[in-house]
CSV table of C-alpha atoms and ligand atoms in Angstrom, one decimal:
chain,number,residue,atom,x,y,z
A,129,MET,CA,-48.4,39.4,-6.3
A,130,SER,CA,-46.7,41.8,-3.9
A,131,ALA,CA,-46.1,41.2,-0.2
A,132,THR,CA,-48.4,44.0,0.7
A,133,ASP,CA,-51.6,42.7,-1.0
A,134,SER,CA,-53.9,42.9,2.0
A,135,ASP,CA,-56.3,40.1,0.8
A,136,LEU,CA,-53.5,37.5,0.6
A,137,THR,CA,-53.6,34.6,2.9
A,138,ASN,CA,-51.5,31.5,3.2
A,139,GLU,CA,-54.5,29.5,1.9
A,140,THR,CA,-54.9,31.6,-1.2
A,141,ALA,CA,-51.2,31.6,-1.8
A,142,ALA,CA,-51.0,27.8,-1.5
A,143,ALA,CA,-54.0,27.3,-3.7
A,144,ARG,CA,-52.5,29.5,-6.4
A,145,ALA,CA,-49.2,27.7,-6.1
A,146,ARG,CA,-50.8,24.2,-6.3
A,147,ALA,CA,-52.3,25.1,-9.7
A,148,VAL,CA,-48.8,25.5,-11.2
A,149,ILE,CA,-46.3,23.8,-8.9
A,150,PRO,CA,-46.6,20.1,-7.9
A,151,GLY,CA,-48.1,20.1,-4.4
A,152,GLY,CA,-47.5,23.9,-4.3
A,153,VAL,CA,-43.9,23.3,-3.2
A,154,ASN,CA,-40.4,23.0,-4.7
A,155,SER,CA,-39.2,20.7,-2.0
A,156,PRO,CA,-41.5,18.2,-0.3
A,157,VAL,CA,-40.4,18.9,3.2
A,158,ARG,CA,-42.0,22.4,2.9
A,159,ALA,CA,-45.5,20.9,2.5
A,160,PHE,CA,-47.2,20.3,5.8
A,161,GLY,CA,-47.5,16.6,4.9
A,162,SER,CA,-47.4,15.1,8.3
A,163,VAL,CA,-48.7,18.0,10.4
A,164,GLY,CA,-51.7,18.9,8.2
A,165,GLY,CA,-52.9,22.4,7.4
A,166,THR,CA,-51.6,25.0,5.0
A,167,PRO,CA,-47.9,25.7,4.6
A,168,LEU,CA,-46.8,29.3,5.3
A,169,SER,CA,-46.0,31.4,2.3
A,170,ILE,CA,-43.0,33.4,3.4
A,171,VAL,CA,-42.1,36.9,2.0
A,172,ALA,CA,-39.2,37.9,4.3
A,173,ALA,CA,-36.8,36.6,6.9
A,174,HIS,CA,-34.6,38.7,9.2
A,175,GLY,CA,-32.6,37.6,12.2
A,176,ALA,CA,-34.6,35.0,14.2
A,177,THR,CA,-37.9,35.6,12.4
A,178,VAL,CA,-39.8,34.9,9.2
A,179,THR,CA,-42.8,36.8,7.9
A,180,ASP,CA,-45.7,35.3,6.0
A,181,VAL,CA,-47.8,36.8,3.2
A,182,THR,CA,-50.3,38.2,5.8
A,183,GLY,CA,-47.5,40.2,7.4
A,184,ARG,CA,-47.5,37.9,10.5
A,185,GLU,CA,-44.0,37.4,12.0
A,186,TYR,CA,-42.9,34.1,13.6
A,187,VAL,CA,-39.8,33.1,15.6
A,188,ASP,CA,-38.2,30.7,13.2
A,189,LEU,CA,-36.7,27.3,14.2
A,190,VAL,CA,-36.2,26.1,10.6
A,191,ALA,CA,-33.4,28.5,9.6
A,192,SER,CA,-33.9,27.5,6.0
A,193,TRP,CA,-33.2,23.9,7.2
A,194,GLY,CA,-29.8,24.9,8.5
A,195,PRO,CA,-28.0,27.5,6.4
A,196,ALA,CA,-29.0,30.5,8.5
A,197,LEU,CA,-26.3,30.0,11.2
A,198,LEU,CA,-26.0,33.7,11.7
A,199,GLY,CA,-29.7,34.3,11.5
A,200,HIS,CA,-31.6,35.3,8.4
A,201,ALA,CA,-30.2,38.1,6.1
A,202,HIS,CA,-27.3,39.1,8.2
A,203,PRO,CA,-26.6,42.7,7.1
A,204,ARG,CA,-23.0,41.9,6.3
A,205,VAL,CA,-23.8,38.8,4.3
A,206,VAL,CA,-26.5,40.7,2.3
A,207,ASP,CA,-24.1,43.5,1.7
A,208,ALA,CA,-21.4,41.1,0.4
A,209,VAL,CA,-24.0,39.6,-2.0
A,210,GLN,CA,-25.2,43.0,-3.2
A,211,ARG,CA,-21.6,44.1,-3.9
A,212,ALA,CA,-20.9,40.8,-5.7
A,213,ALA,CA,-24.1,41.3,-7.8
A,214,SER,CA,-23.0,44.7,-8.8
A,215,ARG,CA,-19.9,43.2,-10.4
A,216,GLY,CA,-21.9,40.5,-12.4
A,217,LEU,CA,-24.1,37.5,-11.7
A,218,SER,CA,-22.1,34.7,-13.2
A,219,PHE,CA,-19.0,34.5,-15.3
A,220,GLY,CA,-18.6,30.9,-16.4
A,221,ALA,CA,-15.0,31.3,-15.3
A,222,SER,CA,-12.9,31.0,-12.2
A,223,THR,CA,-13.0,33.8,-9.6
A,224,PRO,CA,-10.6,34.8,-6.8
A,225,GLY,CA,-13.6,34.4,-4.4
A,226,GLU,CA,-13.8,30.6,-5.0
A,227,THR,CA,-10.1,30.2,-4.1
A,228,GLU,CA,-10.7,32.3,-0.9
A,229,LEU,CA,-13.6,30.2,0.1
A,230,ALA,CA,-11.7,27.0,-0.5
A,231,GLU,CA,-8.8,28.4,1.6
A,232,LEU,CA,-11.2,29.2,4.4
A,233,VAL,CA,-12.6,25.7,4.4
A,234,VAL,CA,-9.2,24.0,4.2
A,235,GLU,CA,-8.0,26.2,7.2
A,236,ARG,CA,-11.1,25.4,9.3
A,237,LEU,CA,-10.7,21.7,8.6
A,238,ALA,CA,-7.1,21.7,10.0
A,239,VAL,CA,-7.7,20.4,13.5
A,240,ASP,CA,-5.1,19.1,15.9
A,241,GLY,CA,-2.4,18.7,13.3
A,242,ALA,CA,-4.8,16.7,11.0
A,243,ARG,CA,-6.0,18.0,7.7
A,244,GLY,CA,-9.6,17.1,7.1
A,245,ILE,CA,-9.4,18.2,3.5
A,246,GLU,CA,-6.6,19.3,1.1
A,247,ARG,CA,-8.8,20.2,-1.9
A,248,LEU,CA,-12.3,21.5,-2.3
A,249,ARG,CA,-14.6,21.5,-5.3
A,250,LEU,CA,-17.7,23.7,-5.3
A,251,VAL,CA,-21.1,22.7,-6.6
A,252,SER,CA,-24.5,24.2,-6.1
A,253,THR,CA,-26.4,21.6,-4.0
A,254,GLY,CA,-25.7,19.0,-1.3
A,255,THR,CA,-27.2,16.4,-3.6
A,256,GLU,CA,-24.5,17.1,-6.2
A,257,ALA,CA,-21.8,17.0,-3.5
A,258,THR,CA,-22.7,13.5,-2.2
A,259,MET,CA,-23.3,12.2,-5.7
A,260,THR,CA,-19.8,13.4,-6.7
A,261,ALA,CA,-18.2,12.0,-3.6
A,262,ILE,CA,-19.6,8.6,-4.5
A,263,ARG,CA,-18.4,8.9,-8.0
A,264,ILE,CA,-14.9,9.7,-6.8
A,265,ALA,CA,-15.0,6.7,-4.4
A,266,ARG,CA,-16.1,4.4,-7.2
A,267,GLY,CA,-13.5,5.9,-9.6
A,268,ALA,CA,-10.8,5.5,-7.0
A,269,THR,CA,-11.6,1.9,-5.9
A,270,GLY,CA,-13.0,0.5,-9.2
A,271,ARG,CA,-15.9,-0.9,-7.1
A,272,ASP,CA,-19.6,-0.2,-7.3
A,273,VAL,CA,-21.4,-0.9,-4.0
A,274,ILE,CA,-22.1,1.8,-1.4
A,275,ILE,CA,-23.1,1.3,2.2
A,276,LYS,CA,-25.5,3.9,3.7
A,277,PHE,CA,-27.4,4.0,6.9
A,278,ALA,CA,-31.2,3.8,7.4
A,279,GLY,CA,-32.5,7.3,8.3
A,280,HIS,CA,-29.5,9.1,7.0
A,281,TYR,CA,-30.2,11.5,4.1
A,282,HIS,CA,-27.7,12.3,1.5
A,283,GLY,CA,-29.8,14.2,-1.1
A,284,HIS,CA,-32.1,12.9,-3.7
A,285,SER,CA,-29.7,11.2,-6.2
A,286,ASP,CA,-30.9,7.8,-7.4
A,287,GLY,CA,-28.5,5.6,-5.4
A,288,LEU,CA,-29.0,7.5,-2.1
A,289,LEU,CA,-32.7,7.7,-1.6
A,290,ALA,CA,-33.3,4.3,0.0
A,291,GLU,CA,-34.5,4.7,3.6
A,292,SER,CA,-33.2,8.2,3.7
A,293,GLY,CA,-35.3,9.9,6.4
A,294,SER,CA,-36.2,13.6,5.7
A,295,GLY,CA,-39.2,14.1,3.5
A,296,VAL,CA,-39.2,10.4,2.6
A,297,ALA,CA,-39.7,9.6,6.3
A,298,THR,CA,-42.2,12.4,6.8
A,299,LEU,CA,-44.3,11.0,3.9
A,300,GLY,CA,-43.8,7.4,5.1
A,301,LEU,CA,-42.2,6.3,1.8
A,302,PRO,CA,-39.6,3.5,1.6
A,303,GLY,CA,-37.7,5.2,-1.2
A,304,SER,CA,-38.7,6.6,-4.5
A,305,ALA,CA,-40.4,5.4,-7.7
A,306,GLY,CA,-38.3,6.0,-10.8
A,307,VAL,CA,-35.0,4.7,-9.3
A,308,PRO,CA,-33.9,1.7,-11.5
A,309,ALA,CA,-33.6,-1.5,-9.5
A,310,PRO,CA,-30.0,-2.1,-10.7
A,311,ILE,CA,-29.0,1.3,-9.2
A,312,ALA,CA,-30.9,0.8,-6.0
A,313,GLY,CA,-29.3,-2.6,-5.8
A,314,LEU,CA,-25.9,-1.1,-5.5
A,315,THR,CA,-26.8,0.6,-2.2
A,316,LEU,CA,-26.7,-1.5,1.0
A,317,VAL,CA,-28.8,0.1,3.7
A,318,LEU,CA,-27.7,-0.8,7.2
A,319,PRO,CA,-29.0,0.0,10.7
A,320,TYR,CA,-27.0,2.8,12.2
A,321,ASN,CA,-24.7,2.3,15.1
A,322,ASP,CA,-24.6,-1.4,14.3
A,323,ARG,CA,-21.0,-2.7,14.0
A,324,ALA,CA,-22.0,-6.3,13.3
A,325,ALA,CA,-24.1,-5.2,10.3
A,326,VAL,CA,-21.2,-3.3,8.8
A,327,ARG,CA,-18.8,-6.3,9.3
A,328,ASP,CA,-21.4,-8.7,7.8
A,329,ALA,CA,-21.9,-6.4,4.8
A,330,PHE,CA,-18.2,-6.5,3.9
A,331,ALA,CA,-18.1,-10.2,4.5
A,332,ALA,CA,-21.1,-10.7,2.2
A,333,HIS,CA,-19.7,-8.5,-0.6
A,334,PRO,CA,-15.9,-9.1,-0.7
A,335,GLY,CA,-14.0,-6.7,-2.8
A,336,ARG,CA,-17.2,-4.9,-4.1
A,337,ILE,CA,-17.8,-2.1,-1.6
A,338,ALA,CA,-16.4,1.3,-2.7
A,339,ALA,CA,-17.4,3.4,0.3
A,340,ILE,CA,-19.4,3.9,3.4
A,341,ILE,CA,-21.3,7.2,3.5
A,342,ALA,CA,-22.7,8.5,6.8
A,343,GLU,CA,-24.0,11.8,7.9
A,344,GLY,CA,-21.7,13.5,10.4
A,345,ALA,CA,-24.4,13.0,12.9
A,346,GLY,CA,-27.7,12.0,11.3
A,347,ALA,CA,-30.1,14.9,11.5
A,348,ASN,CA,-32.7,14.0,8.9
A,349,ALA,CA,-34.8,11.4,10.8
A,350,GLY,CA,-34.5,13.4,14.0
A,351,ILE,CA,-31.0,13.3,15.4
A,352,LEU,CA,-29.2,9.9,14.9
A,353,ALA,CA,-25.8,10.6,16.4
A,354,PRO,CA,-23.0,8.1,16.2
A,355,GLU,CA,-22.2,6.3,19.4
A,356,ASP,CA,-18.7,7.0,20.7
A,357,GLY,CA,-16.1,5.4,18.5
A,358,PHE,CA,-18.6,4.5,15.7
A,359,ASN,CA,-17.0,6.7,13.1
A,360,ASP,CA,-13.5,5.6,14.1
A,361,PHE,CA,-14.8,2.0,13.6
A,362,LEU,CA,-16.3,2.8,10.2
A,363,VAL,CA,-13.0,4.3,8.9
A,364,GLU,CA,-10.9,1.5,10.2
A,365,THR,CA,-13.2,-1.1,8.8
A,366,ALA,CA,-13.5,0.6,5.4
A,367,HIS,CA,-9.8,1.0,5.1
A,368,ARG,CA,-9.0,-2.6,6.1
A,369,GLU,CA,-11.4,-3.7,3.3
A,370,GLY,CA,-10.0,-1.3,0.7
A,371,ALA,CA,-13.0,1.0,0.8
A,372,LEU,CA,-13.3,4.7,1.5
A,373,PHE,CA,-15.3,6.6,4.2
A,374,ILE,CA,-17.4,9.6,3.1
A,375,LEU,CA,-18.6,11.9,5.9
A,376,ASP,CA,-21.6,13.9,4.8
A,377,GLU,CA,-21.4,17.2,6.6
A,378,VAL,CA,-23.9,19.0,4.4
A,379,LEU,CA,-26.0,19.7,7.4
A,380,THR,CA,-23.6,19.5,10.3
A,381,GLY,CA,-20.7,21.2,8.6
A,382,PHE,CA,-19.9,24.7,10.1
A,383,ARG,CA,-23.0,24.4,12.2
A,384,VAL,CA,-22.1,22.2,15.2
A,385,ASP,CA,-18.5,23.4,15.3
A,386,PRO,CA,-16.1,25.6,13.3
A,387,ALA,CA,-14.9,22.4,11.7
A,388,GLY,CA,-18.2,20.6,11.6
A,389,TRP,CA,-19.1,17.3,13.2
A,390,TRP,CA,-15.6,15.9,12.4
A,391,GLY,CA,-14.1,18.8,14.4
A,392,HIS,CA,-16.6,18.3,17.2
A,393,GLU,CA,-15.7,14.6,17.5
A,394,ARG,CA,-11.9,15.3,17.2
A,395,ALA,CA,-12.1,17.8,20.0
A,396,ARG,CA,-13.6,14.9,22.0
A,397,GLY,CA,-10.8,12.4,21.2
A,398,ALA,CA,-11.9,10.8,17.9
A,399,GLY,CA,-8.8,10.0,15.8
A,400,TYR,CA,-10.3,9.3,12.4
A,401,VAL,CA,-10.0,11.4,9.2
A,402,PRO,CA,-12.6,10.9,6.5
A,403,ASP,CA,-11.4,10.3,3.0
A,404,LEU,CA,-14.0,12.6,1.6
A,405,LEU,CA,-16.3,15.2,3.2
A,406,THR,CA,-19.3,16.9,1.7
A,407,PHE,CA,-20.6,20.4,2.7
A,408,GLY,CA,-23.7,22.4,1.9
A,409,LYS,CA,-26.2,24.5,3.8
A,410,VAL,CA,-24.1,26.8,6.0
A,411,ILE,CA,-21.2,26.9,3.5
A,412,GLY,CA,-23.5,29.0,1.2
A,413,GLY,CA,-24.9,31.2,4.0
A,414,GLY,CA,-28.4,30.8,2.4
A,415,MET,CA,-27.3,30.8,-1.3
A,416,PRO,CA,-27.1,27.7,-3.5
A,417,LEU,CA,-23.6,26.4,-2.7
A,418,ALA,CA,-22.1,23.1,-1.6
A,419,GLY,CA,-18.8,21.3,-1.9
A,420,ILE,CA,-16.8,18.1,-1.9
A,421,GLY,CA,-13.5,18.0,-0.1
A,422,GLY,CA,-10.8,15.4,0.6
A,423,ARG,CA,-7.3,14.3,0.3
A,424,ALA,CA,-5.4,15.7,-2.8
A,425,ASP,CA,-4.9,12.2,-4.3
A,426,LEU,CA,-8.6,11.5,-4.3
A,427,MET,CA,-9.8,15.0,-5.3
A,428,GLU,CA,-7.3,15.1,-8.1
A,429,LEU,CA,-9.1,12.2,-9.7
A,430,LEU,CA,-11.7,14.8,-10.8
A,431,ALA,CA,-11.6,16.3,-14.3
A,432,PRO,CA,-9.7,18.1,-15.6
A,433,LEU,CA,-6.8,16.3,-13.8
A,434,GLY,CA,-8.3,12.9,-13.6
A,435,PRO,CA,-10.8,10.5,-15.1
A,436,VAL,CA,-13.8,11.2,-12.8
A,437,TYR,CA,-16.1,13.7,-14.6
A,438,GLN,CA,-18.0,16.4,-12.8
A,439,ALA,CA,-19.1,19.9,-13.9
A,440,GLY,CA,-21.6,22.7,-13.3
A,441,THR,CA,-22.6,25.9,-15.2
A,442,LEU,CA,-23.3,27.7,-12.0
A,443,SER,CA,-20.7,25.9,-9.7
A,444,GLY,CA,-18.9,28.5,-7.6
A,445,ASN,CA,-21.4,31.2,-8.5
A,446,PRO,CA,-19.9,34.5,-7.4
A,447,LEU,CA,-23.0,35.6,-5.4
A,448,ALA,CA,-23.2,32.3,-3.6
A,449,VAL,CA,-19.4,32.4,-2.9
A,450,ALA,CA,-19.7,35.9,-1.6
A,451,ALA,CA,-22.4,34.8,0.9
A,452,GLY,CA,-20.3,31.8,1.9
A,453,VAL,CA,-17.1,33.6,2.4
A,454,GLU,CA,-18.8,36.3,4.5
A,455,THR,CA,-20.7,33.7,6.6
A,456,LEU,CA,-17.6,31.7,7.4
A,457,ARG,CA,-15.7,34.9,8.2
A,458,LEU,CA,-18.4,36.0,10.6
A,459,ALA,CA,-18.9,32.5,12.2
A,460,ASP,CA,-16.4,32.9,15.0
A,461,ALA,CA,-16.2,31.2,18.4
A,462,GLY,CA,-18.7,33.7,19.8
A,463,VAL,CA,-21.3,32.7,17.1
A,464,TYR,CA,-20.9,29.0,18.0
A,465,ALA,CA,-21.2,29.8,21.7
A,466,ALA,CA,-24.4,31.8,21.1
A,467,VAL,CA,-26.0,29.0,19.0
A,468,ASP,CA,-25.0,26.3,21.6
A,469,ALA,CA,-26.4,28.4,24.5
A,470,ALA,CA,-29.7,29.2,22.6
A,471,SER,CA,-30.1,25.5,21.7
A,472,ALA,CA,-29.5,24.3,25.3
A,473,ARG,CA,-32.1,26.9,26.5
A,474,VAL,CA,-34.8,25.8,24.1
A,475,ALA,CA,-34.1,22.1,24.6
A,476,SER,CA,-34.4,22.4,28.4
A,477,ALA,CA,-37.6,24.5,28.0
A,478,LEU,CA,-39.0,21.9,25.6
A,479,THR,CA,-38.4,18.9,27.9
A,480,ALA,CA,-39.7,20.9,31.0
A,481,ALA,CA,-42.9,21.8,29.1
A,482,LEU,CA,-43.5,18.2,28.0
A,483,ALA,CA,-42.7,16.7,31.4
A,484,ALA,CA,-45.1,19.2,33.1
A,485,GLU,CA,-47.9,17.7,30.9
A,486,GLY,CA,-46.7,14.1,31.4
A,487,VAL,CA,-45.9,13.6,27.7
A,488,ALA,CA,-43.5,10.7,27.1
A,489,HIS,CA,-40.6,12.1,25.1
A,490,THR,CA,-36.9,11.9,24.6
A,491,LEU,CA,-34.5,14.4,23.2
A,492,SER,CA,-31.6,13.5,20.9
A,493,PHE,CA,-28.5,15.7,20.6
A,494,ALA,CA,-25.7,16.2,18.2
A,495,GLY,CA,-23.8,19.3,19.4
A,496,ASN,CA,-26.2,22.2,19.1
A,497,LEU,CA,-28.6,20.2,17.0
A,498,PHE,CA,-31.4,18.4,18.8
A,499,SER,CA,-34.8,16.7,18.0
A,500,VAL,CA,-37.7,15.5,20.0
A,501,ALA,CA,-39.3,12.0,19.8
A,502,PHE,CA,-42.5,11.1,21.5
A,503,ARG,CA,-41.3,7.9,23.2
A,504,GLU,CA,-39.5,7.2,26.5
A,505,ALA,CA,-36.4,5.3,25.3
A,506,PRO,CA,-33.5,6.9,23.6
A,507,VAL,CA,-33.3,6.9,19.8
A,508,ARG,CA,-30.3,4.9,18.5
A,509,ASP,CA,-31.4,4.1,14.9
A,510,TYR,CA,-34.1,4.7,12.4
A,511,ASP,CA,-36.4,1.9,13.7
A,512,ASP,CA,-36.3,3.6,17.1
A,513,ALA,CA,-37.1,7.0,15.4
A,514,LYS,CA,-40.1,5.6,13.7
A,515,ASP,CA,-41.3,3.8,16.9
A,516,GLN,CA,-42.9,6.8,18.6
A,517,GLU,CA,-46.2,8.6,19.0
A,518,ALA,CA,-45.5,10.8,16.0
A,519,TRP,CA,-49.2,11.8,15.8
A,520,ARG,CA,-48.6,14.1,18.8
A,521,TYR,CA,-46.4,16.3,16.8
A,522,GLY,CA,-49.1,17.8,14.5
A,523,PRO,CA,-51.1,19.4,17.4
A,524,PHE,CA,-47.8,20.4,19.0
A,525,PHE,CA,-46.6,22.0,15.9
A,526,HIS,CA,-49.8,23.9,15.2
A,527,ALA,CA,-50.0,25.2,18.8
A,528,MET,CA,-46.5,26.6,18.4
A,529,LEU,CA,-47.5,28.2,15.1
A,530,ALA,CA,-50.6,29.7,16.7
A,531,HIS,CA,-48.3,31.2,19.4
A,532,GLY,CA,-45.9,32.7,16.8
A,533,VAL,CA,-43.2,30.0,16.5
A,534,SER,CA,-42.4,28.2,13.3
A,535,LEU,CA,-41.0,24.7,13.8
A,536,PRO,CA,-39.9,22.2,11.1
A,537,PRO,CA,-43.2,20.7,9.9
A,538,SER,CA,-42.1,17.1,10.8
A,539,VAL,CA,-41.1,15.4,14.0
A,540,PHE,CA,-38.3,13.8,11.9
A,541,GLU,CA,-36.3,17.0,11.7
A,542,ALA,CA,-33.8,18.8,13.9
A,543,TRP,CA,-34.6,22.2,15.4
A,544,PHE,CA,-32.3,24.9,14.2
A,545,LEU,CA,-31.2,27.7,16.4
A,546,THR,CA,-29.2,30.7,15.1
A,547,ALA,CA,-26.9,33.3,16.6
A,548,ALA,CA,-29.7,35.8,16.1
A,549,HIS,CA,-32.0,34.0,18.6
A,550,ASP,CA,-31.7,36.6,21.3
A,551,ASP,CA,-33.4,36.7,24.7
A,552,ASP,CA,-36.6,38.1,23.2
A,553,ALA,CA,-36.8,35.3,20.6
A,554,LEU,CA,-36.0,32.6,23.1
A,555,THR,CA,-38.5,34.0,25.6
A,556,ARG,CA,-41.2,33.8,22.9
A,557,ILE,CA,-40.4,30.2,22.3
A,558,GLU,CA,-40.4,29.5,26.0
A,559,GLU,CA,-43.8,31.1,26.3
A,560,ALA,CA,-45.3,29.1,23.4
A,561,LEU,CA,-44.0,25.7,24.6
A,562,PRO,CA,-46.4,25.0,27.5
A,563,HIS,CA,-49.4,25.6,25.1
A,564,ALA,CA,-47.9,23.1,22.6
A,565,ALA,CA,-47.1,20.6,25.3
A,566,ARG,CA,-50.8,20.7,26.4
A,567,ALA,CA,-51.9,20.2,22.8
A,568,ALA,CA,-49.5,17.2,22.5
A,569,ALA,CA,-50.9,15.7,25.7
A,570,ALA,CA,-54.4,16.1,24.5
A,571,ALA,CA,-53.7,14.6,21.1
B,725,PLP,C1,-29.7,18.7,3.0
B,725,PLP,C2,-28.8,17.5,2.9
B,725,PLP,C3,-28.3,17.0,1.7
B,725,PLP,C4,-28.8,17.5,0.4
B,725,PLP,O1,-28.5,18.9,0.2
B,725,PLP,P1,-29.4,19.7,-0.9
B,725,PLP,O2,-28.7,21.0,-1.0
B,725,PLP,O3,-30.8,19.8,-0.4
B,725,PLP,O4,-29.3,18.9,-2.2
B,725,PLP,C5,-27.4,16.0,1.7
B,725,PLP,N1,-26.9,15.5,2.9
B,725,PLP,C6,-27.4,16.0,4.1
B,725,PLP,C7,-26.8,15.4,5.3
B,725,PLP,C8,-28.3,17.0,4.2
B,725,PLP,O5,-28.8,17.4,5.3
């Protein structure tokens, strides 16, 4: 099947895929589960656009679900990967590039005299990163129970799927079949931004809670950002109770600020330092790469130094590392300013278009990430996010697509701008929005 076959359509591509791939997708969020219709089959992505099998180009607001901070296929990132490929695809041994990437991350996470991390271990997916962070926390504390928040997604490992937003929210599932009850029973799911719920959980399980894990700012059930001081409260409470705090920056890391959500909050007066942080998405610049970072004493519990085992045949893969190093080198203050400005422009056009049609809506923000919910009141937790006229999103989404803009295929997702969204791309989005707002109003 080549990209130039003129008889290819998204429908025929999807039908062919469904015959050999469950649901035709390798990650459920790619299916148009909640918006209906046929998923696009993509053959290329450059800058702010993606191109489907029919050769049609769309302005893209998915950005590979976050990694494409610089825009798709930045020429210098592609060049770095090609040069790495010419030297070999995988060595099963350490490389200088891994050290360079770890140094870049350690440097970026030095904010205001505080060191966010002292050591970094690379893995291939965000799922592995959070899974490993939890294993370190359990190894360090000798405790088993984990606190997570409803609507926060931390990958698809057994213990972390409960009420996790993302595809689970899109498909209306409470969790997943196949997770043993004893494993699920070690995860306490609490409402976000609810301090009393956190205090009560520690009181109800004295000496048993190993860690609290939270997204930097929740961005997988729409945006569920922490209220001012909430992360400080979580760290203080965890430490008072002998537990650790894991900040999952797989999505927010290197996207909302050079030092991620933690850096964003520190610049606004937060004082906390997480015990462990997890990274993914932008850190690999579009290649499979993720990482766990933290204090040396915790990170050195990992094998080969310590008793907590973790490994990976392709961990720190040289092509992925080359993409990550080049992406982080290029992601300077100008890049963040461009993404922030593009995001503000699209958010204001979105709210203006919906207001003009009288569609009840609220936008939630976490730095340059935002999401829309079809309700008047602000969204503070997962129950709020689910309590909206979500059915308006399907017609809205398809009207945008018809006008050449590809949005995330679920209302429970953030919109991702990139540094490649130039005036032309932003204008195309602004021109499409009134059509989509009309479709949402008519739904
Ligand atoms: C995407 C995501 C993950 C999982 O990362 P994968 O690479 O998809 O396994 C974990 N946590 C957060 C916050 C994410 O957004």
